Each structure stands twice: as C-alpha cells, then as structure tokens.
Amino acid sequence: MAIHKAKFDKEEFKKAVVGNCKSLYRKTLDEASQQQRFQSVAYAVKDLIMDKWIATHKQYDKEDPKVVYYMSMEFLMGRALGNNMINLMQYKEIKKALEELDLDINEIEDQEPDPALGNGGLGRLAACFLDSLATLEYPSYGCGIRYRYGMFKQEIKDGYQIETPDDWLRDGYPFEIKRAEYRYEVKFGGYVKVVKDEKTGRDNFVQEDYRSVIAVPYDLPILGYGNNTVNSLRIWDAEPVVKFNLNSFDKGDYQKAIEEENLAKNLVEVLYPNDNHYAGKELRLKQQYFFVSASVQRAVDRYKNMHNGDVSKLYEKVTFQLNDTHPTVTVAELMRILMDENGLDWDQAWDITSKTVAYTNHTIMAEALEKWPIELFSRLLPRIYQIVEEINRRFVEKIKAKYPGDQEKIRKMAIIYDGQVKMAHLAICAGYSVNGVAKLHTEILKKQELKDFYEMMPEKFNNKTNGITQRRFLLHGNPLLAEWITDKIGDGWITDLKQIDKLSLYVDDKKAQQEFMNIKYKNKVRLAEYIKKYNGIDVDPNSIFDVQVKRLHEYKRQLLNILHVMYLYNKIKTDPTFDMEPRTFIFGAKAAAGYRIAKQTIKLINNVANVINNDASISGKIKVVFIENYRVSNGEMIFAAADVSEQISTASKEASGTGNMKFMLNGAITLGTMDGANVEIVQEVGEENAVIFGLSSDEVIKYENEGGYDPMEIFNEDQDVREVLMELINGKYSDNDPEEFRDIYNSLLNFQDGRRADIYFILKDFKSYAKAQEEIDKRYKDKAGWAKSVMLNTAKSGKFSSDRTIEEYVKDIWKLEKVHVEM
Ligand code: GL7
C-alpha cells in the first residue's frame, strides 16, 4: 500500500488552536479550562480531516462503487483525538506543536470522553472494522444510534459497583457533524389499511394512526491510516415530528403531539447495558427499527439518486451487514421500501433483499437470542410484521417441500413459532451469508446451534475470525513498543500486521529480549501509577501482572479467577515459606445493572482485595486490584502492561473474544481454555507459548447434553475447593453481611430457579486451572524463556489484525472494490 503523508504546517496548526479557543470560548489558551483546550485542539485536528472527508465522498459519487453498510446497535469507538492524529500520521508533529503552546498531549487526550456507544466485544469489533475499512480504502458506512447516554460510568464504592450516567455530549463532541439535510420519518404503531389502486388493481398498504419521529443523522469521520480516505460513522438522533410539522396541533391532536415528543426523547436516550443478554424491552425494539429504517431509507435514496430512480439492481452497489440479530428488521424494512414505496412485487423485492443482506452471529448463549412476542412486534411494527409473516409462510413452505411431513423441522426452524418472532431465523432465511466469528464458533454453529439451517443452506455458512486494529492497540496504546518494533523491522506492520513475524528473528537475541522486557516494565510502571492514582494501591511492577479485563459475565468466569486467588492466599497463609513469583491480579469489568450474580462477583473481588492487600504477613506475594470503569481508553494502557492474559471462559461459550488478541499483540501469554479465538492464537504461537487448561468444548457440550455434572462430588472430595467455598459463606470476606455471597455459593453447588449447579463448570475446571497457574509461575522464573515466549506472542499475532478480517469479508461476502482518493 502506498502510504501518503500530507505536509503539516506547524505554525498554521498552532494558530488554528489559538483561534478556535478565541471563537469558541472568547478566551486565550492560558485562560481556558483543560476541556476547552481539548476542544480547541480537536477542532484544529478536525480541520486537517475535512478536505479529505469531502474528497472521499466526491470520489464515491464519481466512481459509484459498491458500499457496505455496517448495521450495528453498538460502536464502541474509544477516544478519537489521538487516533485521528495517528491515522493522519501526524501524532508527533501535533504533539510538538502543542508543546510549543505549553500543552501536554496526554493531558489533552485525557479530556476527551470515551464515546462508549457499545457494551463490549461486539461494539468494539464494529469500531475496529471501520478503522480497517477506511485504511484499506473500502467504501463503507457505519450505521447506528447516537445514544444520549452511552455505556454507564462505573464507580466502586465500598466494593460495590455504582452506575452513573455517561453524559458524553455535555461539552459538545467536536468531531461530529449534524446532517440536518438528511431527515427521515420513522413510523410506529397504528394499523395497516389496504387501499386498492384503481388503475393498476394493486393493493397498497398504508400505515394509519401511527406515531412517528424524525431521524436526523450525525456523522463522525473515520480516517484511514496514511491515505486520504475518510469514511463516515452515521449515528441517528431522534427529533419530534411536531417541531418539524405543526399539523397535529392544527388538527387539535394535542395528545398525539405530546406522545410523539416523548417518543423522540426516550428513543435514543440510553444504550441498553446488556452484553450477551437479551432483555426483550419494547423500547429496545423501537431503537432497532428506528436506526434501521432511517439507514435503509437513506441508502435506498442515495442509490436511486445515482441510478435514475431504478432500484432493481440495488444489490450491485449496496450491501447491509447485520452485526448480530439486533438490526435484523433490515430485511423487512428493505422489503417494505421496495414494495410499498417503489412498487416492486414480492418476488422482485425478495430477489433484491436476499442478495443485499448478510448476517454475523456473535454468540451461542441462549439468553442472548432475540425472540419478540408477536403481540409486541405486530403492535409496534404492523406493516413490518405482515411482511415477516409472509416471509415465514413462504419459508415454511420450503421446509415442507424439502422435508415432507417433518413437523419437527418446522418447529425448530420457523421464523414465527410459539407466539414469537425469532430474529436469527429471519436473518438466516433472508441473508445471503451467515458467518461465525472464530473457527471453533462457526463449527459449533454448523454442528449444534444452527445445524438444521446449515443442512438446508450450507452454501450460506462461512467463518470470519475476528480481528483488532493494531493502529489503536499498539501504535497508539503502546508507543514504546511500537517504536521499538519499527526500529527493528520497519513500519510495514502498521498496515500489514503479517510483517510483525519478522520479529521472530530476534526472540533468541539477549539484547532484544532485554529491550522488549524493559519496555514491558515501563508500561507496567505506567499502569502502576494509574492504579496508585485511582485505587490508592501500591503494586510492584516487578510482580507478574496477571490481567482479566472484559465484561463481567458468569461464562467468562471471573469467579474462577478470584476463587483461585483465595485458594492461593490460603496456601501462602498455611505455608509462609511457599515459594512463588510475586503476582498482581488485576481485574476490570462492568456488570449489567440488573445482573445480580455479576455484581456480587465484583463485590467479592473487591472484598478479597481488601483482605489480601492489607495482610502484611504475606509480604506482598499477592496483590489484587479491581480497576474502576474499565473502558477503551484505559484498556489501551492495560493491554500494554500485561504479562498474563486471562481468557478462561467455559469452552464453547466465548464466540471469539478480541481482548485475547490485544494482549497477545502487546506481548502477554494467554492463560486460557480452548475456546473462541484462543484456539487460533495457540495455533499461531504454538502450545509451548500459551498455557491451556480445562474442559474442551466437546466435553462441555457432551456434559450439557447429558444433563450436567455433579459439583457436590468435587466439593466432597477436594478439601482445598471446599475450604474456599466455605469462605464464601463464613464471613471471612464479608465486611458486614456474612450471607453476602450466598448466591454465588448456591450457584456453584445447588440446583435453583430451574438452573443446574455450576453450569459454567467452574469447580470442574478448578484443579486444572490451579495447575496452569503453577505453570505460569514456573515459566516466569525462567527469565529468558519468558522473554522469548512473550516476544513470540507479539511476533505471531499477524493473523489477528482486523485488516485481515475485513479483507476476508470483502472477498467472500461483500465483493467491494477499493476506491483510491487523490488529493
Ligand atoms: C460477542 C462475543 O461474546 C465475543 O466472544 C466476540 O468476540 C464478540 C465479537 O464478535 O461478540 N457476542 C456478543 O453478543 N457480545 C460479544 O462481545 C456482546
């Protein structure tokens, strides 16, 4: 790829910053607050972007390339300022200019709120994909929602998680642009009237007595690295129709006007903070249809403008990728627009739709599968429901034709069954591609979860192993290592991560090992300072930094990790001479606000931390830290500082994971189960450079099919496990209520609320995990061996760039062409 570096006029830039401060705040820089300085700098950086942004869309209009619309309820972008400076290739230049203005780039970057319009891996994947699409010069839009409040901020008070609103727009977000010229009406409720067209004899379907809102988009620039491509993330805000059209007042329909005002206000108010869990809330379905309808209306309009109003070949230039089932109403909305607004008949509309929409599955967790009650779905989206019903009717006919007399197939595969609309079935039936997100995950889809669909339509199924952008998670997040790598092998890795394999040459070189570990040490010092500042805990950068950061979920088994810490603590207490490398166990995780066991687990980790960190008798052999408010920005720093990457989900449950890749890239050893993309990480780096434990996914699935296992056996036979479990209920780690962790205890040992004991096999895997932890200790004692191993992790991470993932989507699914933008 030809890297293009634009000239940078330092004096111009400085002038712009000073000028922005004046015109935005009527202040000089030294009078301005830190936030105001950040805004002044951000607007100056935006100025460097605008011409490229304009040029990119001119070029798209001229060449009329095929475009992918990445439809996602979540985009977990992280901060933009530093990333934009990086992708402009002007980080150092701007840093220098700011120094001359007496501004510290780190402090300025720290002023930016993380735009956190996502929960976890699924939302962050969407953000990495946008970065790669722009870098690889592929035309694309991210389509989503401009939530007024993103992912909540987490505070820890007395060990408990407290959620506070994330008011990310409070000071104004400098990089967004309101596109008031693109306004679309989105209709909810009412009923469908059939009106016969006198001339054609055709039935027209008209929604009556509905409530509606106006969708207004805001665009955020998505910069390619080292090129002139600037794509857009388009997030939709909702405005009331009444502001726009006073008609309802004219008609005296005051009630309707108020309802519409409230609808608009509530619609985009907040991101649902559930990860891998579907709550079935009516407002959530409204959000889904809202952004889907606006995005599809806009995409079809744009296409028609460029093709004389003829929609018949839409699929040649437009493709919608559904990020999980959340945007699946895309299927029916596109059908509606093609039929009701463009006069196509069913077969034509279906032919186009089923060549235009593709679906990514991100989870097999049953509680994440979206199923909407017919009553709710049809009341909220009456016309969409009619269309889904007809899709279902035809699909069931096909199933019957293929499997005559097999009622079981219909029960398992129908889109509408048992009073519910099954979104995954709709997406698979209508989509031209269905992909999983790691090899193992795709195999489980084909063999288990979606077996019937795979048998009927094998050609649709494919795998796209996830990836991450090395621009944010190495070049920006770990500048010391990035510079060292570039020094050794050149900067090709920034846009072609496969090249990082050239580091393999250095893994036995003593000097290189020392340099690498020295950088790791400095990154650990940086994190230790952060921990001191925000947690008030002293941690030793010479200890092993053993890190588990990700959403708190039972299947991710933070509980296994902390139970092991409790076990280790007991070991040290009974044998003070017990020899081990000092270890700092670092956790970071948000729990969904209504997820009780997850919140109890946070409290448990904090209470264990309290006891252990204040026990002078163990002379600092272990420390436990819970980092508050884990998010993209502090994540960048955490990955850079990790020695051990905890990826310990119950095998088969973590579809892919992407944190695992960020740790590997930054030189950490994976301590994990054979789950998700861990399998491929081990394949790349070699078993000897990871530490693997626990049940395999086949074993887990086998137990599940046979009704589980009996954790009581382990409890009765294993004294260490029993001791740790008893500590959950004997008050050892309770500050006031000794019953505090009873639910956790019960979840491991007792059948309750229709759920088997220990459904995530924590006790089953405990022994094997403890052994794996001993193995980590042993390996760390061999300094040279460890250094070689972590360097190999970095060197072998080439596969896990989202650039590779995107090239695969482009080649196998989207069939896009690159568009080069000249300036
Ligand atoms: C997830 C998976 O849990 C995670 O393993 C995967 O890496 C990610 C991106 O594909 O998607 N599925 C899901 O529902 N969430 C995820 O993070 C929230």
GROMACS .gro file of C-alpha atoms in nm, residues 16-370:
model
  355
   16ALA     CA    1  -0.582   2.733   1.449
   17VAL     CA    2  -0.576   2.610   1.808
   18VAL     CA    3  -0.546   2.963   1.945
   19GLY     CA    4  -0.812   3.086   1.704
   20ASN     CA    5  -1.053   2.808   1.797
   21CYS     CA    6  -1.016   2.891   2.162
   22LYS     CA    7  -1.099   3.250   2.086
   23SER     CA    8  -1.400   3.186   1.868
   24LEU     CA    9  -1.543   2.901   2.074
   25TYR     CA   10  -1.485   3.043   2.421
   26ARG     CA   11  -1.366   3.403   2.384
   27LYS     CA   12  -1.058   3.304   2.577
   28THR     CA   13  -0.685   3.280   2.538
   29LEU     CA   14  -0.537   2.934   2.583
   30ASP     CA   15  -0.399   3.010   2.926
   31GLU     CA   16  -0.739   3.128   3.049
   32ALA     CA   17  -0.919   2.827   2.907
   33SER     CA   18  -1.009   2.515   3.105
   34GLN     CA   19  -0.848   2.184   3.013
   35GLN     CA   20  -1.173   2.078   2.845
   36GLN     CA   21  -1.176   2.398   2.641
   37ARG     CA   22  -0.816   2.341   2.538
   38PHE     CA   23  -0.905   1.990   2.430
   39GLN     CA   24  -1.193   2.122   2.222
   40SER     CA   25  -0.972   2.386   2.062
   41VAL     CA   26  -0.715   2.123   1.966
   42ALA     CA   27  -0.980   1.876   1.848
   43TYR     CA   28  -1.134   2.135   1.614
   44ALA     CA   29  -0.789   2.211   1.472
   45VAL     CA   30  -0.738   1.839   1.406
   46LYS     CA   31  -1.084   1.817   1.252
   47ASP     CA   32  -0.975   2.094   1.013
   48LEU     CA   33  -0.698   1.865   0.891
   49ILE     CA   34  -0.958   1.600   0.817
   50MET     CA   35  -1.231   1.795   0.641
   51ASP     CA   36  -1.079   1.824   0.293
   52LYS     CA   37  -1.012   1.452   0.284
   53TRP     CA   38  -1.363   1.380   0.403
   54ILE     CA   39  -1.506   1.592   0.124
   55ALA     CA   40  -1.272   1.444  -0.136
   56THR     CA   41  -1.359   1.088  -0.034
   57HIS     CA   42  -1.729   1.139  -0.086
   58LYS     CA   43  -1.675   1.325  -0.413
   59GLN     CA   44  -1.478   1.027  -0.532
   60TYR     CA   45  -1.751   0.786  -0.420
   61ASP     CA   46  -2.012   0.990  -0.603
   62LYS     CA   47  -1.798   0.987  -0.911
   63GLU     CA   48  -1.698   0.620  -0.916
   64ASP     CA   49  -2.023   0.482  -0.775
   65PRO     CA   50  -1.860   0.184  -0.605
   66LYS     CA   51  -2.038  -0.084  -0.408
   67VAL     CA   52  -2.079   0.024  -0.045
   68VAL     CA   53  -2.110  -0.181   0.272
   69TYR     CA   54  -2.345  -0.051   0.538
   70TYR     CA   55  -2.233  -0.198   0.869
   71MET     CA   56  -2.556  -0.206   1.069
   72SER     CA   57  -2.490  -0.208   1.440
   73MET     CA   58  -2.667  -0.111   1.761
   74GLU     CA   59  -2.320  -0.057   1.906
   75PHE     CA   60  -1.999   0.121   1.814
   76LEU     CA   61  -1.753   0.127   2.099
   77MET     CA   62  -1.525   0.386   1.945
   78GLY     CA   63  -1.299   0.497   2.226
   79ARG     CA   64  -1.135   0.836   2.205
   80ALA     CA   65  -1.094   0.990   1.864
   81LEU     CA   66  -0.836   1.266   1.905
   82GLY     CA   67  -0.524   1.055   1.947
   83ASN     CA   68  -0.645   0.800   1.696
   84ASN     CA   69  -0.712   1.066   1.434
   85MET     CA   70  -0.366   1.214   1.489
   86ILE     CA   71  -0.219   0.865   1.444
   87ASN     CA   72  -0.414   0.792   1.126
   88LEU     CA   73  -0.322   1.133   0.985
   89MET     CA   74   0.038   1.024   1.053
   90GLN     CA   75   0.088   1.347   1.239
   91TYR     CA   76   0.094   1.241   1.601
   92LYS     CA   77   0.446   1.356   1.670
   93GLU     CA   78   0.413   1.678   1.474
   94ILE     CA   79   0.098   1.776   1.658
   95LYS     CA   80   0.246   1.678   1.990
   96LYS     CA   81   0.538   1.908   1.918
   97ALA     CA   82   0.313   2.194   1.812
   98LEU     CA   83   0.117   2.156   2.134
   99GLU     CA   84   0.434   2.157   2.341
  100GLU     CA   85   0.519   2.490   2.187
  101LEU     CA   86   0.178   2.610   2.306
  102ASP     CA   87   0.262   2.475   2.651
  103LEU     CA   88   0.005   2.198   2.617
  104ASP     CA   89   0.071   1.837   2.715
  105ILE     CA   90  -0.075   1.593   2.464
  106ASN     CA   91  -0.151   1.329   2.726
  107GLU     CA   92  -0.346   1.573   2.937
  108ILE     CA   93  -0.532   1.699   2.633
  109GLU     CA   94  -0.620   1.346   2.522
  110ASP     CA   95  -0.739   1.270   2.873
  111GLN     CA   96  -1.006   1.537   2.847
  112GLU     CA   97  -1.195   1.354   2.577
  113PRO     CA   98  -1.486   1.145   2.698
  114ASP     CA   99  -1.471   0.791   2.552
  115PRO     CA  100  -1.761   0.775   2.309
  116ALA     CA  101  -1.888   0.450   2.456
  117LEU     CA  102  -2.181   0.363   2.234
  118GLY     CA  103  -2.134  -0.006   2.298
  119ASN     CA  104  -2.103  -0.270   2.567
  120GLY     CA  105  -1.805  -0.487   2.490
  121GLY     CA  106  -1.652  -0.705   2.223
  122LEU     CA  107  -1.933  -0.679   1.971
  123GLY     CA  108  -1.932  -0.299   1.975
  124ARG     CA  109  -1.555  -0.271   1.978
  125LEU     CA  110  -1.533  -0.511   1.683
  126ALA     CA  111  -1.755  -0.273   1.486
  127ALA     CA  112  -1.517   0.012   1.567
  128CYS     CA  113  -1.210  -0.189   1.461
  129PHE     CA  114  -1.384  -0.282   1.136
  130LEU     CA  115  -1.449   0.081   1.049
  131ASP     CA  116  -1.081   0.162   1.106
  132SER     CA  117  -0.974  -0.122   0.879
  133LEU     CA  118  -1.229  -0.044   0.607
  134ALA     CA  119  -1.102   0.313   0.581
  135THR     CA  120  -0.738   0.209   0.594
  136LEU     CA  121  -0.794  -0.046   0.318
  137GLU     CA  122  -0.983   0.215   0.110
  138TYR     CA  123  -1.319   0.038   0.104
  139PRO     CA  124  -1.635   0.249   0.081
  140SER     CA  125  -1.843   0.198   0.391
  141TYR     CA  126  -2.081   0.350   0.637
  142GLY     CA  127  -2.123   0.251   0.998
  143CYS     CA  128  -2.491   0.293   1.082
  144GLY     CA  129  -2.601   0.322   1.442
  145ILE     CA  130  -2.764   0.525   1.715
  146ARG     CA  131  -2.648   0.848   1.872
  147TYR     CA  132  -2.731   0.747   2.227
  148ARG     CA  133  -2.763   1.048   2.452
  149TYR     CA  134  -2.601   0.838   2.726
  150GLY     CA  135  -2.355   0.565   2.632
  151MET     CA  136  -2.228   0.281   2.848
  152PHE     CA  137  -2.260   0.388   3.213
  153LYS     CA  138  -1.960   0.500   3.412
  154GLN     CA  139  -1.868   0.263   3.689
  155GLU     CA  140  -1.767   0.379   4.032
  156ILE     CA  141  -1.670   0.140   4.306
  157LYS     CA  142  -1.798   0.240   4.650
  158ASP     CA  143  -1.730   0.009   4.944
  159GLY     CA  144  -1.661  -0.260   4.689
  160TYR     CA  145  -1.994  -0.222   4.511
  161GLN     CA  146  -2.046  -0.115   4.153
  162ILE     CA  147  -2.233   0.214   4.126
  163GLU     CA  148  -2.357   0.317   3.781
  164THR     CA  149  -2.355   0.682   3.687
  165PRO     CA  150  -2.474   0.827   3.356
  166ASP     CA  151  -2.221   0.883   3.081
  167ASP     CA  152  -2.304   1.235   2.968
  168TRP     CA  153  -2.059   1.222   2.678
  169LEU     CA  154  -2.224   1.505   2.486
  170ARG     CA  155  -2.223   1.752   2.773
  171ASP     CA  156  -1.945   1.973   2.640
  172GLY     CA  157  -2.030   1.903   2.277
  173TYR     CA  158  -1.847   1.642   2.073
  174PRO     CA  159  -1.607   1.820   1.840
  175PHE     CA  160  -1.575   1.556   1.570
  176GLU     CA  161  -1.943   1.509   1.489
  177ILE     CA  162  -2.134   1.693   1.219
  178LYS     CA  163  -2.509   1.723   1.217
  179ARG     CA  164  -2.651   1.639   0.875
  180ALA     CA  165  -2.982   1.818   0.909
  181GLU     CA  166  -3.042   1.779   0.536
  182TYR     CA  167  -3.098   1.405   0.572
  183ARG     CA  168  -3.415   1.369   0.774
  184TYR     CA  169  -3.633   1.062   0.765
  185GLU     CA  170  -3.964   0.987   0.924
  186VAL     CA  171  -3.991   0.659   1.112
  187LYS     CA  172  -4.338   0.529   1.195
  188PHE     CA  173  -4.455   0.318   1.488
  189GLY     CA  174  -4.786   0.160   1.576
  190GLY     CA  175  -5.128   0.220   1.425
  191TYR     CA  176  -5.270  -0.021   1.173
  192VAL     CA  177  -5.232  -0.111   0.808
  193LYS     CA  178  -5.504  -0.015   0.566
  194VAL     CA  179  -5.525  -0.186   0.231
  195VAL     CA  180  -5.613   0.054  -0.047
  196LYS     CA  181  -5.681  -0.076  -0.397
  197ASP     CA  182  -5.512   0.123  -0.669
  198GLU     CA  183  -5.791   0.190  -0.921
  199LYS     CA  184  -5.558   0.197  -1.219
  200THR     CA  185  -5.327  -0.098  -1.154
  201GLY     CA  186  -5.559  -0.304  -0.941
  202ARG     CA  187  -5.269  -0.347  -0.699
  203ASP     CA  188  -5.316  -0.347  -0.322
  204ASN     CA  189  -5.136  -0.062  -0.150
  205PHE     CA  190  -5.054  -0.094   0.216
  206VAL     CA  191  -5.086   0.228   0.411
  207GLN     CA  192  -4.998   0.269   0.778
  208GLU     CA  193  -5.264   0.473   0.958
  209ASP     CA  194  -5.300   0.628   1.300
  210TYR     CA  195  -4.929   0.583   1.375
  211ARG     CA  196  -4.685   0.776   1.593
  212SER     CA  197  -4.364   0.887   1.430
  213VAL     CA  198  -4.031   1.053   1.491
  214ILE     CA  199  -3.783   1.229   1.268
  215ALA     CA  200  -3.443   1.064   1.243
  216VAL     CA  201  -3.156   1.308   1.197
  217PRO     CA  202  -2.804   1.179   1.137
  218TYR     CA  203  -2.475   1.292   1.284
  219ASP     CA  204  -2.160   1.188   1.100
  220LEU     CA  205  -1.827   1.108   1.262
  221PRO     CA  206  -1.517   1.089   1.042
  222ILE     CA  207  -1.342   0.752   1.016
  223LEU     CA  208  -0.988   0.806   0.892
  224GLY     CA  209  -0.782   0.557   0.703
  225TYR     CA  210  -0.422   0.529   0.813
  226GLY     CA  211  -0.183   0.705   0.580
  227ASN     CA  212  -0.430   0.764   0.299
  228ASN     CA  213  -0.693   1.020   0.205
  229THR     CA  214  -0.994   0.803   0.277
  230VAL     CA  215  -1.235   0.936   0.534
  231ASN     CA  216  -1.549   0.725   0.570
  232SER     CA  217  -1.839   0.807   0.799
  233LEU     CA  218  -1.994   0.661   1.106
  234ARG     CA  219  -2.353   0.775   1.079
  235ILE     CA  220  -2.540   0.777   1.409
  236TRP     CA  221  -2.905   0.879   1.421
  237ASP     CA  222  -3.068   1.114   1.666
  238ALA     CA  223  -3.446   1.133   1.709
  239GLU     CA  224  -3.639   1.459   1.695
  240PRO     CA  225  -4.011   1.502   1.748
  241VAL     CA  226  -4.222   1.547   1.438
  242VAL     CA  227  -4.409   1.834   1.596
  243LYS     CA  228  -4.110   2.065   1.591
  244PHE     CA  229  -4.090   1.991   1.223
  245ASN     CA  230  -4.458   1.991   1.141
  246LEU     CA  231  -4.717   2.170   1.348
  247ASN     CA  232  -5.000   1.995   1.171
  248SER     CA  233  -5.106   1.783   1.462
  249PHE     CA  234  -5.175   2.099   1.661
  250ASP     CA  235  -5.376   2.237   1.370
  251LYS     CA  236  -5.592   1.931   1.389
  252GLY     CA  237  -5.617   1.975   1.762
  253ASP     CA  238  -5.443   1.643   1.815
  254TYR     CA  239  -5.256   1.765   2.117
  255GLN     CA  240  -5.229   1.421   2.276
  256LYS     CA  241  -5.060   1.280   1.970
  257ALA     CA  242  -4.814   1.567   1.961
  258ILE     CA  243  -4.715   1.508   2.323
  259GLU     CA  244  -4.676   1.136   2.263
  260GLU     CA  245  -4.452   1.198   1.969
  261GLU     CA  246  -4.242   1.443   2.166
  262ASN     CA  247  -4.193   1.179   2.436
  263LEU     CA  248  -4.126   0.905   2.184
  264ALA     CA  249  -3.843   1.107   2.031
  265LYS     CA  250  -3.699   1.194   2.366
  266ASN     CA  251  -3.700   0.840   2.501
  267LEU     CA  252  -3.597   0.661   2.187
  268VAL     CA  253  -3.226   0.740   2.183
  269GLU     CA  254  -3.188   0.824   2.549
  270VAL     CA  255  -2.973   0.531   2.656
  271LEU     CA  256  -2.777   0.226   2.542
  272TYR     CA  257  -2.901  -0.097   2.698
  273PRO     CA  258  -2.609  -0.208   2.914
  274ASN     CA  259  -2.653  -0.580   2.849
  275ASP     CA  260  -2.377  -0.785   2.698
  276ASN     CA  261  -2.468  -1.124   2.560
  277HIS     CA  262  -2.811  -1.094   2.708
  278TYR     CA  263  -3.147  -1.006   2.558
  279ALA     CA  264  -3.395  -0.829   2.785
  280GLY     CA  265  -3.693  -0.809   2.549
  281LYS     CA  266  -3.783  -0.449   2.621
  282GLU     CA  267  -4.024  -0.270   2.389
  283LEU     CA  268  -3.804   0.039   2.375
  284ARG     CA  269  -3.516  -0.173   2.252
  285LEU     CA  270  -3.720  -0.296   1.955
  286LYS     CA  271  -3.814   0.065   1.885
  287GLN     CA  272  -3.447   0.160   1.884
  288GLN     CA  273  -3.372  -0.120   1.644
  289TYR     CA  274  -3.638  -0.027   1.395
  290PHE     CA  275  -3.561   0.342   1.433
  291PHE     CA  276  -3.199   0.332   1.319
  292VAL     CA  277  -3.259   0.054   1.068
  293SER     CA  278  -3.545   0.234   0.897
  294ALA     CA  279  -3.355   0.562   0.874
  295SER     CA  280  -3.038   0.395   0.748
  296VAL     CA  281  -3.215   0.182   0.487
  297GLN     CA  282  -3.427   0.474   0.365
  298ARG     CA  283  -3.112   0.680   0.322
  299ALA     CA  284  -2.918   0.401   0.149
  300VAL     CA  285  -3.201   0.338  -0.098
  301ASP     CA  286  -3.242   0.711  -0.166
  302ARG     CA  287  -2.872   0.752  -0.226
  303TYR     CA  288  -2.875   0.460  -0.466
  304LYS     CA  289  -3.181   0.590  -0.651
  305ASN     CA  290  -3.028   0.935  -0.689
  306MET     CA  291  -2.736   0.772  -0.863
  307HIS     CA  292  -2.943   0.533  -1.077
  308ASN     CA  293  -3.232   0.732  -1.216
  309GLY     CA  294  -3.468   0.611  -0.950
  310ASP     CA  295  -3.438   0.248  -1.056
  311VAL     CA  296  -3.391   0.013  -0.759
  312SER     CA  297  -3.386  -0.316  -0.948
  313LYS     CA  298  -3.008  -0.365  -0.923
  314LEU     CA  299  -2.963  -0.234  -0.569
  315TYR     CA  300  -2.760  -0.540  -0.467
  316GLU     CA  301  -2.489  -0.448  -0.715
  317LYS     CA  302  -2.397  -0.138  -0.515
  318VAL     CA  303  -2.534  -0.187  -0.167
  319THR     CA  304  -2.484  -0.450   0.097
  320PHE     CA  305  -2.606  -0.449   0.458
  321GLN     CA  306  -2.405  -0.643   0.714
  322LEU     CA  307  -2.610  -0.719   1.025
  323ASN     CA  308  -2.396  -0.704   1.339
  324ASP     CA  309  -2.576  -0.983   1.523
  325THR     CA  310  -2.956  -1.008   1.510
  326HIS     CA  311  -3.014  -0.661   1.658
  327PRO     CA  312  -3.064  -0.495   1.316
  328THR     CA  313  -3.248  -0.785   1.155
  329VAL     CA  314  -3.560  -0.578   1.084
  330THR     CA  315  -3.343  -0.451   0.796
  331VAL     CA  316  -3.477  -0.746   0.598
  332ALA     CA  317  -3.843  -0.648   0.631
  333GLU     CA  318  -3.778  -0.275   0.610
  334LEU     CA  319  -3.598  -0.317   0.280
  335MET     CA  320  -3.886  -0.532   0.152
  336ARG     CA  321  -4.131  -0.264   0.263
  337ILE     CA  322  -3.943   0.015   0.091
  338LEU     CA  323  -3.902  -0.182  -0.230
  339MET     CA  324  -4.267  -0.290  -0.245
  340ASP     CA  325  -4.468  -0.012  -0.080
  341GLU     CA  326  -4.260   0.284  -0.185
  342ASN     CA  327  -4.112   0.167  -0.511
  343GLY     CA  328  -4.389  -0.050  -0.650
  344LEU     CA  329  -4.195  -0.376  -0.683
  345ASP     CA  330  -4.381  -0.703  -0.645
  346TRP     CA  331  -4.290  -0.958  -0.379
  347ASP     CA  332  -4.062  -1.174  -0.592
  348GLN     CA  333  -3.863  -0.883  -0.726
  349ALA     CA  334  -3.827  -0.733  -0.380
  350TRP     CA  335  -3.726  -1.068  -0.229
  351ASP     CA  336  -3.471  -1.129  -0.501
  352ILE     CA  337  -3.306  -0.796  -0.425
  353THR     CA  338  -3.330  -0.822  -0.048
  354SER     CA  339  -3.187  -1.170  -0.028
  355LYS     CA  340  -2.886  -1.058  -0.233
  356THR     CA  341  -2.832  -0.749  -0.019
  357VAL     CA  342  -2.843  -0.857   0.345
  358ALA     CA  343  -2.586  -1.069   0.529
  359TYR     CA  344  -2.572  -1.174   0.893
  360THR     CA  345  -2.299  -1.224   1.152
  361ASN     CA  346  -2.369  -1.445   1.452
  362HIS     CA  347  -2.171  -1.346   1.763
  363THR     CA  348  -2.292  -1.582   2.030
  364ILE     CA  349  -2.447  -1.919   2.107
  365MET     CA  350  -2.560  -1.812   2.453
  366ALA     CA  351  -2.930  -1.899   2.469
  367GLU     CA  352  -3.016  -1.594   2.675
  368ALA     CA  353  -2.878  -1.369   2.403
  369LEU     CA  354  -3.111  -1.496   2.130
  370GLU     CA  355  -3.367  -1.235   2.034
   0.00000   0.00000   0.00000
